[in-house]
């Protein structure tokens, strides 16, 4: 069973990613892990924090001589901005006069500030926003990179692209090769496969930036060459589409998740939605005429690409703040402004890749088992033969 957790605050000393349950013998491509972390920091509309942080990962356990050893993997990502917050967020109580506390009592609408402060009985949202911050997703991407490396050994790859920013939306189908190309191009400002649509997306970001506003959008995560049979129809919590939806919904600012053409399907007729089945005798595999199901039927992967979309709301921190109420005085005030981004949709896609990869890797381990990668691959190959003989 693959499990992962993260720890750390936005302006604390570091972020920690912990992942266990991987088989021994998985080669770790350290440059690949660093590249994944770098991809998360990119995107037109990102804020000043990305100029401070370098997100270099340090492996503390679970990897020796470049391979997993079957033990839990712990990774540390230093927060370089900690130097500016050490007196504000010290671990130990400082003597009077030495602390430089930065209280936040004007909660931001749309953020966890007020609900979290009330839950934990804190009249200072600082401790809530520090953990609720999307800075935490850097640790998720580190863990997701390890899951991706396992999936690659099982012939599966996970990437993402942006299909919407504000009112600008991609209006055509996208090939896997296009997604590969745009993900290879780190200079793509919004990771959209269509240049004309990407230009419209940039205009949306520029428009809200000038207005002191923020903008959301939709990213699409595609898992390519996923084997048939992951997940199960037997119990509600074994359905893989439900697990993927939870994983992507857990990303900060995601307010909706779609599998395949799920939203369009809700307003369509059955004959317009279902993917007709055929058989490829040469390849000895069942195929589908389309992939509106997004690679999942009955909670089970069906051999088509797994397609998951995340719907990101605009970031809650606005340079032109909305109205709120001070938690201490109970008087109307303007919401607090914390240094923030204008658009994070491309970064959201990278985090989405990490979450989808972690869920798929977990499903792979559940199905194929194996304490070592060699054992797992033998089980996997045996299952592939079973599928061809079906």
mmCIF file of C-alpha atoms in Angstrom:
data_model
loop_
_atom_site.group_PDB
_atom_site.id
_atom_site.type_symbol
_atom_site.label_atom_id
_atom_site.label_comp_id
_atom_site.label_asym_id
_atom_site.label_seq_id
_atom_site.Cartn_x
_atom_site.Cartn_y
_atom_site.Cartn_z
ATOM 1 C CA UNK A 1 0.000 0.000 0.000
ATOM 2 C CA UNK A 2 1.585 3.275 -1.107
ATOM 3 C CA UNK A 3 1.014 6.047 1.398
ATOM 4 C CA UNK A 4 2.272 9.605 1.424
ATOM 5 C CA UNK A 5 2.025 12.608 3.698
ATOM 6 C CA UNK A 6 3.524 16.077 3.726
ATOM 7 C CA UNK A 7 4.550 18.440 6.504
ATOM 8 C CA UNK A 8 5.703 22.027 6.781
ATOM 9 C CA UNK A 9 4.408 25.576 6.626
ATOM 10 C CA UNK A 10 4.626 28.065 3.804
ATOM 11 C CA UNK A 11 7.246 30.211 5.567
ATOM 12 C CA UNK A 12 8.628 27.572 7.934
ATOM 13 C CA UNK A 13 12.072 26.040 7.762
ATOM 14 C CA UNK A 14 11.224 23.411 5.142
ATOM 15 C CA UNK A 15 8.648 21.162 3.547
ATOM 16 C CA UNK A 16 8.779 17.409 4.098
ATOM 17 C CA UNK A 17 7.421 14.714 1.788
ATOM 18 C CA UNK A 18 7.170 11.156 3.092
ATOM 19 C CA UNK A 19 6.176 8.198 0.906
ATOM 20 C CA UNK A 20 6.182 4.496 1.741
ATOM 21 C CA UNK A 21 5.134 1.261 0.089
ATOM 22 C CA UNK A 22 7.264 1.409 -3.047
ATOM 23 C CA UNK A 23 9.038 -1.805 -4.026
ATOM 24 C CA UNK A 24 12.791 -2.036 -3.748
ATOM 25 C CA UNK A 25 14.887 -1.531 -6.858
ATOM 26 C CA UNK A 26 13.121 1.415 -8.484
ATOM 27 C CA UNK A 27 15.857 3.599 -10.041
ATOM 28 C CA UNK A 28 15.591 7.227 -8.914
ATOM 29 C CA UNK A 29 16.318 9.835 -11.572
ATOM 30 C CA UNK A 30 17.294 12.780 -9.375
ATOM 31 C CA UNK A 31 17.381 15.218 -12.299
ATOM 32 C CA UNK A 32 13.847 14.194 -13.210
ATOM 33 C CA UNK A 33 12.619 14.898 -9.670
ATOM 34 C CA UNK A 34 14.244 18.340 -9.788
ATOM 35 C CA UNK A 35 12.692 19.031 -13.191
ATOM 36 C CA UNK A 36 9.237 18.193 -11.857
ATOM 37 C CA UNK A 37 9.709 20.661 -9.013
ATOM 38 C CA UNK A 38 10.911 23.294 -11.490
ATOM 39 C CA UNK A 39 7.846 22.733 -13.703
ATOM 40 C CA UNK A 40 5.579 23.490 -10.731
ATOM 41 C CA UNK A 41 7.204 26.900 -10.347
ATOM 42 C CA UNK A 42 6.645 27.912 -13.971
ATOM 43 C CA UNK A 43 3.675 29.591 -15.602
ATOM 44 C CA UNK A 44 2.564 33.027 -16.719
ATOM 45 C CA UNK A 45 1.025 34.856 -13.764
ATOM 46 C CA UNK A 46 3.089 33.347 -10.962
ATOM 47 C CA UNK A 47 4.073 35.609 -8.060
ATOM 48 C CA UNK A 48 7.345 36.758 -6.540
ATOM 49 C CA UNK A 49 7.751 33.729 -4.265
ATOM 50 C CA UNK A 50 8.976 31.682 -7.225
ATOM 51 C CA UNK A 51 11.969 34.050 -7.553
ATOM 52 C CA UNK A 52 12.993 33.256 -3.989
ATOM 53 C CA UNK A 53 12.548 29.491 -3.782
ATOM 54 C CA UNK A 54 14.757 27.062 -5.689
ATOM 55 C CA UNK A 55 12.994 23.878 -4.498
ATOM 56 C CA UNK A 56 16.050 21.647 -4.356
ATOM 57 C CA UNK A 57 15.051 18.297 -2.869
ATOM 58 C CA UNK A 58 17.219 16.473 -0.338
ATOM 59 C CA UNK A 59 16.648 12.733 0.089
ATOM 60 C CA UNK A 60 16.891 11.742 3.750
ATOM 61 C CA UNK A 61 15.947 8.058 3.654
ATOM 62 C CA UNK A 62 14.690 5.158 1.570
ATOM 63 C CA UNK A 63 17.086 5.610 -1.380
ATOM 64 C CA UNK A 64 20.599 4.180 -1.505
ATOM 65 C CA UNK A 65 22.968 3.962 -4.477
ATOM 66 C CA UNK A 66 20.296 5.538 -6.659
ATOM 67 C CA UNK A 67 17.535 2.998 -5.973
ATOM 68 C CA UNK A 68 14.643 2.523 -3.580
ATOM 69 C CA UNK A 69 15.314 -0.046 -0.856
ATOM 70 C CA UNK A 70 11.744 -0.844 0.187
ATOM 71 C CA UNK A 71 11.894 1.553 3.154
ATOM 72 C CA UNK A 72 9.953 4.819 3.578
ATOM 73 C CA UNK A 73 11.355 7.690 1.532
ATOM 74 C CA UNK A 74 11.691 11.057 3.245
ATOM 75 C CA UNK A 75 12.515 14.224 1.296
ATOM 76 C CA UNK A 76 13.220 17.751 2.467
ATOM 77 C CA UNK A 77 12.696 20.976 0.505
ATOM 78 C CA UNK A 78 14.230 24.050 2.105
ATOM 79 C CA UNK A 79 12.155 27.226 2.306
ATOM 80 C CA UNK A 80 14.637 29.965 1.483
ATOM 81 C CA UNK A 81 12.070 32.574 2.542
ATOM 82 C CA UNK A 82 12.394 31.246 6.114
ATOM 83 C CA UNK A 83 15.236 33.726 6.607
ATOM 84 C CA UNK A 84 12.663 36.537 6.369
ATOM 85 C CA UNK A 85 10.235 34.850 8.784
ATOM 86 C CA UNK A 86 12.436 33.274 11.444
ATOM 87 C CA UNK A 87 11.592 35.965 14.013
ATOM 88 C CA UNK A 88 7.898 35.868 13.080
ATOM 89 C CA UNK A 89 7.377 32.100 13.202
ATOM 90 C CA UNK A 90 9.959 30.767 15.667
ATOM 91 C CA UNK A 91 9.657 27.216 16.921
ATOM 92 C CA UNK A 92 10.496 28.224 20.486
ATOM 93 C CA UNK A 93 9.014 31.185 22.288
ATOM 94 C CA UNK A 94 11.349 34.165 22.007
ATOM 95 C CA UNK A 95 11.982 36.633 24.831
ATOM 96 C CA UNK A 96 9.753 39.699 24.862
ATOM 97 C CA UNK A 97 10.868 42.226 22.294
ATOM 98 C CA UNK A 98 12.705 39.729 20.086
ATOM 99 C CA UNK A 99 9.658 38.355 18.295
ATOM 100 C CA UNK A 100 8.411 40.046 15.122
ATOM 101 C CA UNK A 101 4.970 38.470 14.934
ATOM 102 C CA UNK A 102 2.902 39.223 11.837
ATOM 103 C CA UNK A 103 -0.647 38.715 13.032
ATOM 104 C CA UNK A 104 -3.377 38.350 10.436
ATOM 105 C CA UNK A 105 -6.827 39.156 11.769
ATOM 106 C CA UNK A 106 -8.572 40.203 8.536
ATOM 107 C CA UNK A 107 -9.518 36.849 6.930
ATOM 108 C CA UNK A 108 -9.627 36.614 3.142
ATOM 109 C CA UNK A 109 -12.916 35.547 1.545
ATOM 110 C CA UNK A 110 -12.502 32.197 -0.192
ATOM 111 C CA UNK A 111 -9.505 31.148 1.898
ATOM 112 C CA UNK A 112 -9.276 28.854 4.931
ATOM 113 C CA UNK A 113 -8.435 31.847 7.159
ATOM 114 C CA UNK A 114 -11.730 32.317 9.038
ATOM 115 C CA UNK A 115 -13.045 28.744 9.098
ATOM 116 C CA UNK A 116 -9.660 27.441 10.255
ATOM 117 C CA UNK A 117 -9.254 30.128 12.906
ATOM 118 C CA UNK A 118 -12.695 29.358 14.329
ATOM 119 C CA UNK A 119 -12.036 25.605 14.242
ATOM 120 C CA UNK A 120 -8.747 25.869 16.161
ATOM 121 C CA UNK A 121 -9.849 28.829 18.344
ATOM 122 C CA UNK A 122 -7.103 31.128 17.060
ATOM 123 C CA UNK A 123 -7.734 34.849 16.613
ATOM 124 C CA UNK A 124 -4.827 34.950 14.185
ATOM 125 C CA UNK A 125 -5.124 33.333 10.756
ATOM 126 C CA UNK A 126 -1.344 33.216 10.332
ATOM 127 C CA UNK A 127 -1.083 29.621 11.533
ATOM 128 C CA UNK A 128 -3.970 28.543 9.295
ATOM 129 C CA UNK A 129 -2.767 30.162 6.079
ATOM 130 C CA UNK A 130 0.768 28.901 6.605
ATOM 131 C CA UNK A 131 -0.373 25.289 6.259
ATOM 132 C CA UNK A 132 -3.338 25.893 3.924
ATOM 133 C CA UNK A 133 -1.027 27.661 1.455
ATOM 134 C CA UNK A 134 -0.442 26.011 -1.913
ATOM 135 C CA UNK A 135 3.277 26.143 -1.119
ATOM 136 C CA UNK A 136 2.575 22.686 0.364
ATOM 137 C CA UNK A 137 2.116 21.318 -3.158
ATOM 138 C CA UNK A 138 5.879 21.393 -3.755
ATOM 139 C CA UNK A 139 6.104 18.437 -1.365
ATOM 140 C CA UNK A 140 3.297 16.657 -3.240
ATOM 141 C CA UNK A 141 5.159 17.091 -6.524
ATOM 142 C CA UNK A 142 8.289 15.572 -4.991
ATOM 143 C CA UNK A 143 6.322 12.519 -3.858
ATOM 144 C CA UNK A 144 4.492 12.389 -7.191
ATOM 145 C CA UNK A 145 7.785 12.349 -9.077
ATOM 146 C CA UNK A 146 8.725 9.133 -7.262
ATOM 147 C CA UNK A 147 5.340 7.635 -8.186
ATOM 148 C CA UNK A 148 5.932 8.650 -11.820
ATOM 149 C CA UNK A 149 9.258 6.818 -11.843
ATOM 150 C CA UNK A 150 7.507 3.633 -10.722
ATOM 151 C CA UNK A 151 4.752 4.068 -13.328
ATOM 152 C CA UNK A 152 7.351 4.451 -16.067
ATOM 153 C CA UNK A 153 8.671 0.991 -15.167
ATOM 154 C CA UNK A 154 5.128 -0.247 -15.806
ATOM 155 C CA UNK A 155 4.900 1.495 -19.203
ATOM 156 C CA UNK A 156 2.649 4.354 -18.030
ATOM 157 C CA UNK A 157 3.281 8.101 -18.278
ATOM 158 C CA UNK A 158 1.329 11.008 -16.770
ATOM 159 C CA UNK A 159 1.337 14.588 -18.133
ATOM 160 C CA UNK A 160 -0.963 17.608 -18.178
ATOM 161 C CA UNK A 161 -1.937 20.610 -20.247
ATOM 162 C CA UNK A 162 -4.101 23.698 -19.750
ATOM 163 C CA UNK A 163 -7.440 23.868 -21.542
ATOM 164 C CA UNK A 164 -8.874 27.031 -19.977
ATOM 165 C CA UNK A 165 -7.779 30.273 -18.330
ATOM 166 C CA UNK A 166 -10.618 32.622 -17.526
ATOM 167 C CA UNK A 167 -12.829 32.970 -20.592
ATOM 168 C CA UNK A 168 -10.167 31.653 -23.001
ATOM 169 C CA UNK A 169 -10.669 27.941 -23.679
ATOM 170 C CA UNK A 170 -9.186 25.353 -26.004
ATOM 171 C CA UNK A 171 -11.959 24.175 -28.313
ATOM 172 C CA UNK A 172 -10.452 21.127 -30.015
ATOM 173 C CA UNK A 173 -9.319 17.603 -29.274
ATOM 174 C CA UNK A 174 -5.690 17.107 -28.257
ATOM 175 C CA UNK A 175 -3.342 14.277 -29.216
ATOM 176 C CA UNK A 176 -0.976 12.661 -26.707
ATOM 177 C CA UNK A 177 1.995 13.736 -28.837
ATOM 178 C CA UNK A 178 0.900 17.382 -28.497
ATOM 179 C CA UNK A 179 0.781 17.077 -24.713
ATOM 180 C CA UNK A 180 4.245 15.531 -24.703
ATOM 181 C CA UNK A 181 5.598 18.360 -26.836
ATOM 182 C CA UNK A 182 4.133 21.183 -24.744
ATOM 183 C CA UNK A 183 5.378 19.569 -21.517
ATOM 184 C CA UNK A 184 8.873 19.293 -22.965
ATOM 185 C CA UNK A 185 8.790 23.002 -23.815
ATOM 186 C CA UNK A 186 9.472 24.693 -20.491
ATOM 187 C CA UNK A 187 9.182 28.079 -22.207
ATOM 188 C CA UNK A 188 5.471 27.584 -22.898
ATOM 189 C CA UNK A 189 3.906 30.286 -20.699
ATOM 190 C CA UNK A 190 0.639 28.499 -19.912
ATOM 191 C CA UNK A 191 1.261 24.961 -21.215
ATOM 192 C CA UNK A 192 -1.518 25.118 -23.792
ATOM 193 C CA UNK A 193 -0.992 23.018 -26.926
ATOM 194 C CA UNK A 194 -2.537 25.662 -29.213
ATOM 195 C CA UNK A 195 -0.528 28.878 -29.697
ATOM 196 C CA UNK A 196 -3.504 31.061 -30.624
ATOM 197 C CA UNK A 197 -5.506 29.933 -27.581
ATOM 198 C CA UNK A 198 -2.465 30.398 -25.351
ATOM 199 C CA UNK A 199 -2.187 34.003 -26.546
ATOM 200 C CA UNK A 200 -5.810 34.547 -25.512
ATOM 201 C CA UNK A 201 -5.038 32.997 -22.122
ATOM 202 C CA UNK A 202 -2.127 35.402 -21.636
ATOM 203 C CA UNK A 203 -4.462 38.292 -22.376
ATOM 204 C CA UNK A 204 -6.806 37.033 -19.653
ATOM 205 C CA UNK A 205 -3.932 37.001 -17.147
ATOM 206 C CA UNK A 206 -2.811 40.498 -18.182
ATOM 207 C CA UNK A 207 -6.354 41.818 -17.841
ATOM 208 C CA UNK A 208 -6.855 40.618 -14.282
ATOM 209 C CA UNK A 209 -3.330 41.586 -13.254
ATOM 210 C CA UNK A 210 -3.959 45.193 -14.245
ATOM 211 C CA UNK A 211 -7.211 45.125 -12.292
ATOM 212 C CA UNK A 212 -5.595 43.738 -9.142
ATOM 213 C CA UNK A 213 -7.629 40.578 -9.601
ATOM 214 C CA UNK A 214 -6.948 36.851 -10.108
ATOM 215 C CA UNK A 215 -8.122 34.245 -12.614
ATOM 216 C CA UNK A 216 -8.782 30.513 -12.543
ATOM 217 C CA UNK A 217 -9.134 27.856 -15.206
ATOM 218 C CA UNK A 218 -9.068 24.167 -16.068
ATOM 219 C CA UNK A 219 -6.138 21.780 -16.352
ATOM 220 C CA UNK A 220 -6.331 18.301 -17.835
ATOM 221 C CA UNK A 221 -4.200 15.410 -16.581
ATOM 222 C CA UNK A 222 -3.736 12.498 -18.984
ATOM 223 C CA UNK A 223 -2.344 9.129 -17.936
ATOM 224 C CA UNK A 224 -1.175 7.348 -21.093
ATOM 225 C CA UNK A 225 -0.962 3.578 -21.595
ATOM 226 C CA UNK A 226 -2.705 2.637 -18.350
ATOM 227 C CA UNK A 227 -3.273 -1.091 -18.084
ATOM 228 C CA UNK A 228 -6.859 -2.417 -18.031
ATOM 229 C CA UNK A 229 -8.146 -3.572 -14.651
ATOM 230 C CA UNK A 230 -6.933 -1.108 -12.023
ATOM 231 C CA UNK A 231 -9.529 -0.312 -9.402
ATOM 232 C CA UNK A 232 -12.734 -2.235 -8.729
ATOM 233 C CA UNK A 233 -16.491 -2.001 -9.051
ATOM 234 C CA UNK A 234 -17.027 -4.045 -5.886
ATOM 235 C CA UNK A 235 -16.995 -1.345 -3.179
ATOM 236 C CA UNK A 236 -17.483 2.418 -3.227
ATOM 237 C CA UNK A 237 -14.023 3.172 -1.868
ATOM 238 C CA UNK A 238 -12.331 0.820 -4.358
ATOM 239 C CA UNK A 239 -13.598 2.673 -7.428
ATOM 240 C CA UNK A 240 -10.566 4.264 -9.023
ATOM 241 C CA UNK A 241 -12.438 7.211 -10.527
ATOM 242 C CA UNK A 242 -13.650 8.165 -7.042
ATOM 243 C CA UNK A 243 -10.127 7.935 -5.652
ATOM 244 C CA UNK A 244 -8.769 10.068 -8.472
ATOM 245 C CA UNK A 245 -11.504 12.652 -7.940
ATOM 246 C CA UNK A 246 -10.685 12.922 -4.244
ATOM 247 C CA UNK A 247 -6.973 13.239 -4.964
ATOM 248 C CA UNK A 248 -7.398 16.070 -7.472
ATOM 249 C CA UNK A 249 -10.113 17.789 -5.411
ATOM 250 C CA UNK A 250 -7.655 17.944 -2.497
ATOM 251 C CA UNK A 251 -5.425 20.366 -4.413
ATOM 252 C CA UNK A 252 -5.683 23.917 -3.103
ATOM 253 C CA UNK A 253 -8.204 26.045 -5.085
ATOM 254 C CA UNK A 254 -9.661 23.075 -7.005
ATOM 255 C CA UNK A 255 -13.449 23.267 -6.709
ATOM 256 C CA UNK A 256 -14.474 20.703 -9.296
ATOM 257 C CA UNK A 257 -13.175 17.484 -10.879
ATOM 258 C CA UNK A 258 -14.252 15.869 -14.145
ATOM 259 C CA UNK A 259 -13.496 12.380 -15.446
ATOM 260 C CA UNK A 260 -13.487 12.244 -19.251
ATOM 261 C CA UNK A 261 -16.461 14.106 -20.707
ATOM 262 C CA UNK A 262 -18.414 13.866 -17.474
ATOM 263 C CA UNK A 263 -19.832 17.389 -17.417
ATOM 264 C CA UNK A 264 -20.868 17.336 -21.068
ATOM 265 C CA UNK A 265 -22.292 13.837 -20.618
ATOM 266 C CA UNK A 266 -24.676 15.087 -17.951
ATOM 267 C CA UNK A 267 -26.582 17.128 -20.560
ATOM 268 C CA UNK A 268 -26.301 14.614 -23.421
ATOM 269 C CA UNK A 269 -28.209 11.524 -24.539
ATOM 270 C CA UNK A 270 -26.868 8.031 -23.949
ATOM 271 C CA UNK A 271 -26.132 7.423 -27.613
ATOM 272 C CA UNK A 272 -23.937 10.548 -27.598
ATOM 273 C CA UNK A 273 -21.944 9.534 -24.540
ATOM 274 C CA UNK A 274 -21.031 5.843 -24.633
ATOM 275 C CA UNK A 275 -17.793 4.636 -26.258
ATOM 276 C CA UNK A 276 -18.534 1.831 -28.693
ATOM 277 C CA UNK A 277 -16.355 -1.289 -28.369
ATOM 278 C CA UNK A 278 -14.403 -3.073 -31.110
ATOM 279 C CA UNK A 279 -11.723 -5.762 -31.197
ATOM 280 C CA UNK A 280 -8.271 -5.352 -32.729
ATOM 281 C CA UNK A 281 -7.365 -8.912 -33.783
ATOM 282 C CA UNK A 282 -3.805 -8.001 -34.767
ATOM 283 C CA UNK A 283 -3.078 -6.314 -31.451
ATOM 284 C CA UNK A 284 -5.215 -8.781 -29.491
ATOM 285 C CA UNK A 285 -6.959 -6.038 -27.581
ATOM 286 C CA UNK A 286 -10.364 -4.461 -27.191
ATOM 287 C CA UNK A 287 -10.633 -0.851 -28.363
ATOM 288 C CA UNK A 288 -13.150 1.962 -28.131
ATOM 289 C CA UNK A 289 -14.298 4.358 -30.819
ATOM 290 C CA UNK A 290 -13.882 7.337 -28.467
ATOM 291 C CA UNK A 291 -12.855 8.029 -24.884
ATOM 292 C CA UNK A 292 -15.688 10.022 -23.360
ATOM 293 C CA UNK A 293 -15.505 7.771 -20.288
ATOM 294 C CA UNK A 294 -11.994 9.079 -19.620
ATOM 295 C CA UNK A 295 -10.448 5.623 -19.410
ATOM 296 C CA UNK A 296 -12.644 4.410 -16.545
ATOM 297 C CA UNK A 297 -15.840 2.364 -16.538
ATOM 298 C CA UNK A 298 -17.441 1.156 -13.323
ATOM 299 C CA UNK A 299 -14.473 2.426 -11.354
ATOM 300 C CA UNK A 300 -12.070 0.226 -13.366
ATOM 301 C CA UNK A 301 -9.496 1.320 -15.951
ATOM 302 C CA UNK A 302 -10.508 0.114 -19.432
ATOM 303 C CA UNK A 303 -7.224 0.442 -21.329
ATOM 304 C CA UNK A 304 -7.831 3.916 -22.752
ATOM 305 C CA UNK A 305 -6.026 7.024 -21.526
ATOM 306 C CA UNK A 306 -7.201 8.120 -18.080
ATOM 307 C CA UNK A 307 -8.364 11.741 -18.341
ATOM 308 C CA UNK A 308 -8.979 13.866 -15.237
ATOM 309 C CA UNK A 309 -9.733 17.592 -15.270
ATOM 310 C CA UNK A 310 -9.303 19.948 -12.345
ATOM 311 C CA UNK A 311 -11.377 23.139 -12.148
ATOM 312 C CA UNK A 312 -9.364 25.808 -10.341
ATOM 313 C CA UNK A 313 -11.063 28.816 -8.811
ATOM 314 C CA UNK A 314 -9.175 32.146 -8.873
ATOM 315 C CA UNK A 315 -6.639 32.542 -6.050
ATOM 316 C CA UNK A 316 -8.268 34.081 -2.958
ATOM 317 C CA UNK A 317 -5.628 36.749 -2.292
ATOM 318 C CA UNK A 318 -6.406 39.922 -4.279
ATOM 319 C CA UNK A 319 -4.319 43.079 -4.605
ATOM 320 C CA UNK A 320 -7.646 44.907 -4.721
ATOM 321 C CA UNK A 321 -9.034 43.276 -1.565
ATOM 322 C CA UNK A 322 -12.633 42.347 -0.838
ATOM 323 C CA UNK A 323 -14.511 43.259 2.310
ATOM 324 C CA UNK A 324 -14.256 41.166 5.458
ATOM 325 C CA UNK A 325 -14.530 41.507 9.263
ATOM 326 C CA UNK A 326 -11.635 41.739 11.697
ATOM 327 C CA UNK A 327 -11.685 38.639 13.917
ATOM 328 C CA UNK A 328 -10.692 40.613 17.013
ATOM 329 C CA UNK A 329 -12.578 43.912 16.721
ATOM 330 C CA UNK A 330 -15.500 42.441 14.698
ATOM 331 C CA UNK A 331 -15.438 45.619 12.607
ATOM 332 C CA UNK A 332 -15.626 45.724 8.777
ATOM 333 C CA UNK A 333 -12.188 45.951 7.136
ATOM 334 C CA UNK A 334 -10.499 45.126 3.858
ATOM 335 C CA UNK A 335 -9.172 41.575 3.546
ATOM 336 C CA UNK A 336 -5.487 41.021 4.218
ATOM 337 C CA UNK A 337 -3.101 40.878 1.270
ATOM 338 C CA UNK A 338 -0.418 38.212 1.228
ATOM 339 C CA UNK A 339 2.082 38.061 -1.638
ATOM 340 C CA UNK A 340 0.356 35.864 -4.174
ATOM 341 C CA UNK A 341 -0.067 34.727 -7.764
ATOM 342 C CA UNK A 342 -2.431 35.970 -10.439
ATOM 343 C CA UNK A 343 -2.829 32.627 -12.245
ATOM 344 C CA UNK A 344 -1.700 29.160 -11.127
ATOM 345 C CA UNK A 345 -3.457 26.900 -13.637
ATOM 346 C CA UNK A 346 -0.260 25.442 -15.217
ATOM 347 C CA UNK A 347 1.193 24.789 -11.757
ATOM 348 C CA UNK A 348 -2.108 23.214 -10.742
ATOM 349 C CA UNK A 349 -1.721 20.826 -13.656
ATOM 350 C CA UNK A 350 1.712 19.703 -12.446
ATOM 351 C CA UNK A 351 0.301 19.096 -8.965
ATOM 352 C CA UNK A 352 -2.586 17.237 -10.625
ATOM 353 C CA UNK A 353 -0.063 15.001 -12.382
ATOM 354 C CA UNK A 354 1.521 14.224 -9.022
ATOM 355 C CA UNK A 355 -1.787 13.319 -7.383
ATOM 356 C CA UNK A 356 -2.965 11.186 -10.305
ATOM 357 C CA UNK A 357 0.418 9.440 -10.396
ATOM 358 C CA UNK A 358 0.285 8.671 -6.685
ATOM 359 C CA UNK A 359 -3.198 7.151 -6.980
ATOM 360 C CA UNK A 360 -2.269 5.099 -10.057
ATOM 361 C CA UNK A 361 0.976 3.899 -8.460
ATOM 362 C CA UNK A 362 -1.003 2.896 -5.385
ATOM 363 C CA UNK A 363 -3.449 0.941 -7.593
ATOM 364 C CA UNK A 364 -0.539 -0.749 -9.392
ATOM 365 C CA UNK A 365 1.010 -1.898 -6.115
ATOM 366 C CA UNK A 366 -2.369 -3.147 -4.906
ATOM 367 C CA UNK A 367 -2.909 -5.221 -8.035
ATOM 368 C CA UNK A 368 0.574 -6.512 -8.816
ATOM 369 C CA UNK A 369 2.260 -6.534 -5.414
ATOM 370 C CA UNK A 370 5.916 -7.447 -5.192
ATOM 371 C CA UNK A 371 8.550 -6.455 -2.659
ATOM 372 C CA UNK A 372 10.981 -5.668 -5.463
ATOM 373 C CA UNK A 373 10.522 -4.008 -8.837
ATOM 374 C CA UNK A 374 11.601 -7.234 -10.556
ATOM 375 C CA UNK A 375 8.898 -9.229 -8.781
ATOM 376 C CA UNK A 376 6.289 -6.568 -9.520
ATOM 377 C CA UNK A 377 7.258 -6.443 -13.207
ATOM 378 C CA UNK A 378 7.017 -10.248 -13.494
ATOM 379 C CA UNK A 379 3.505 -10.113 -12.064
ATOM 380 C CA UNK A 380 2.658 -7.267 -14.413
ATOM 381 C CA UNK A 381 3.950 -9.131 -17.487
ATOM 382 C CA UNK A 382 2.004 -12.234 -16.505
ATOM 383 C CA UNK A 383 -1.165 -10.157 -16.285
ATOM 384 C CA UNK A 384 -0.490 -8.629 -19.711
ATOM 385 C CA UNK A 385 -0.350 -12.156 -21.134
ATOM 386 C CA UNK A 386 -3.672 -12.904 -19.475
ATOM 387 C CA UNK A 387 -5.220 -9.860 -21.130
ATOM 388 C CA UNK A 388 -3.984 -10.937 -24.562
ATOM 389 C CA UNK A 389 -5.353 -14.438 -24.041
ATOM 390 C CA UNK A 390 -8.759 -13.205 -22.887
#
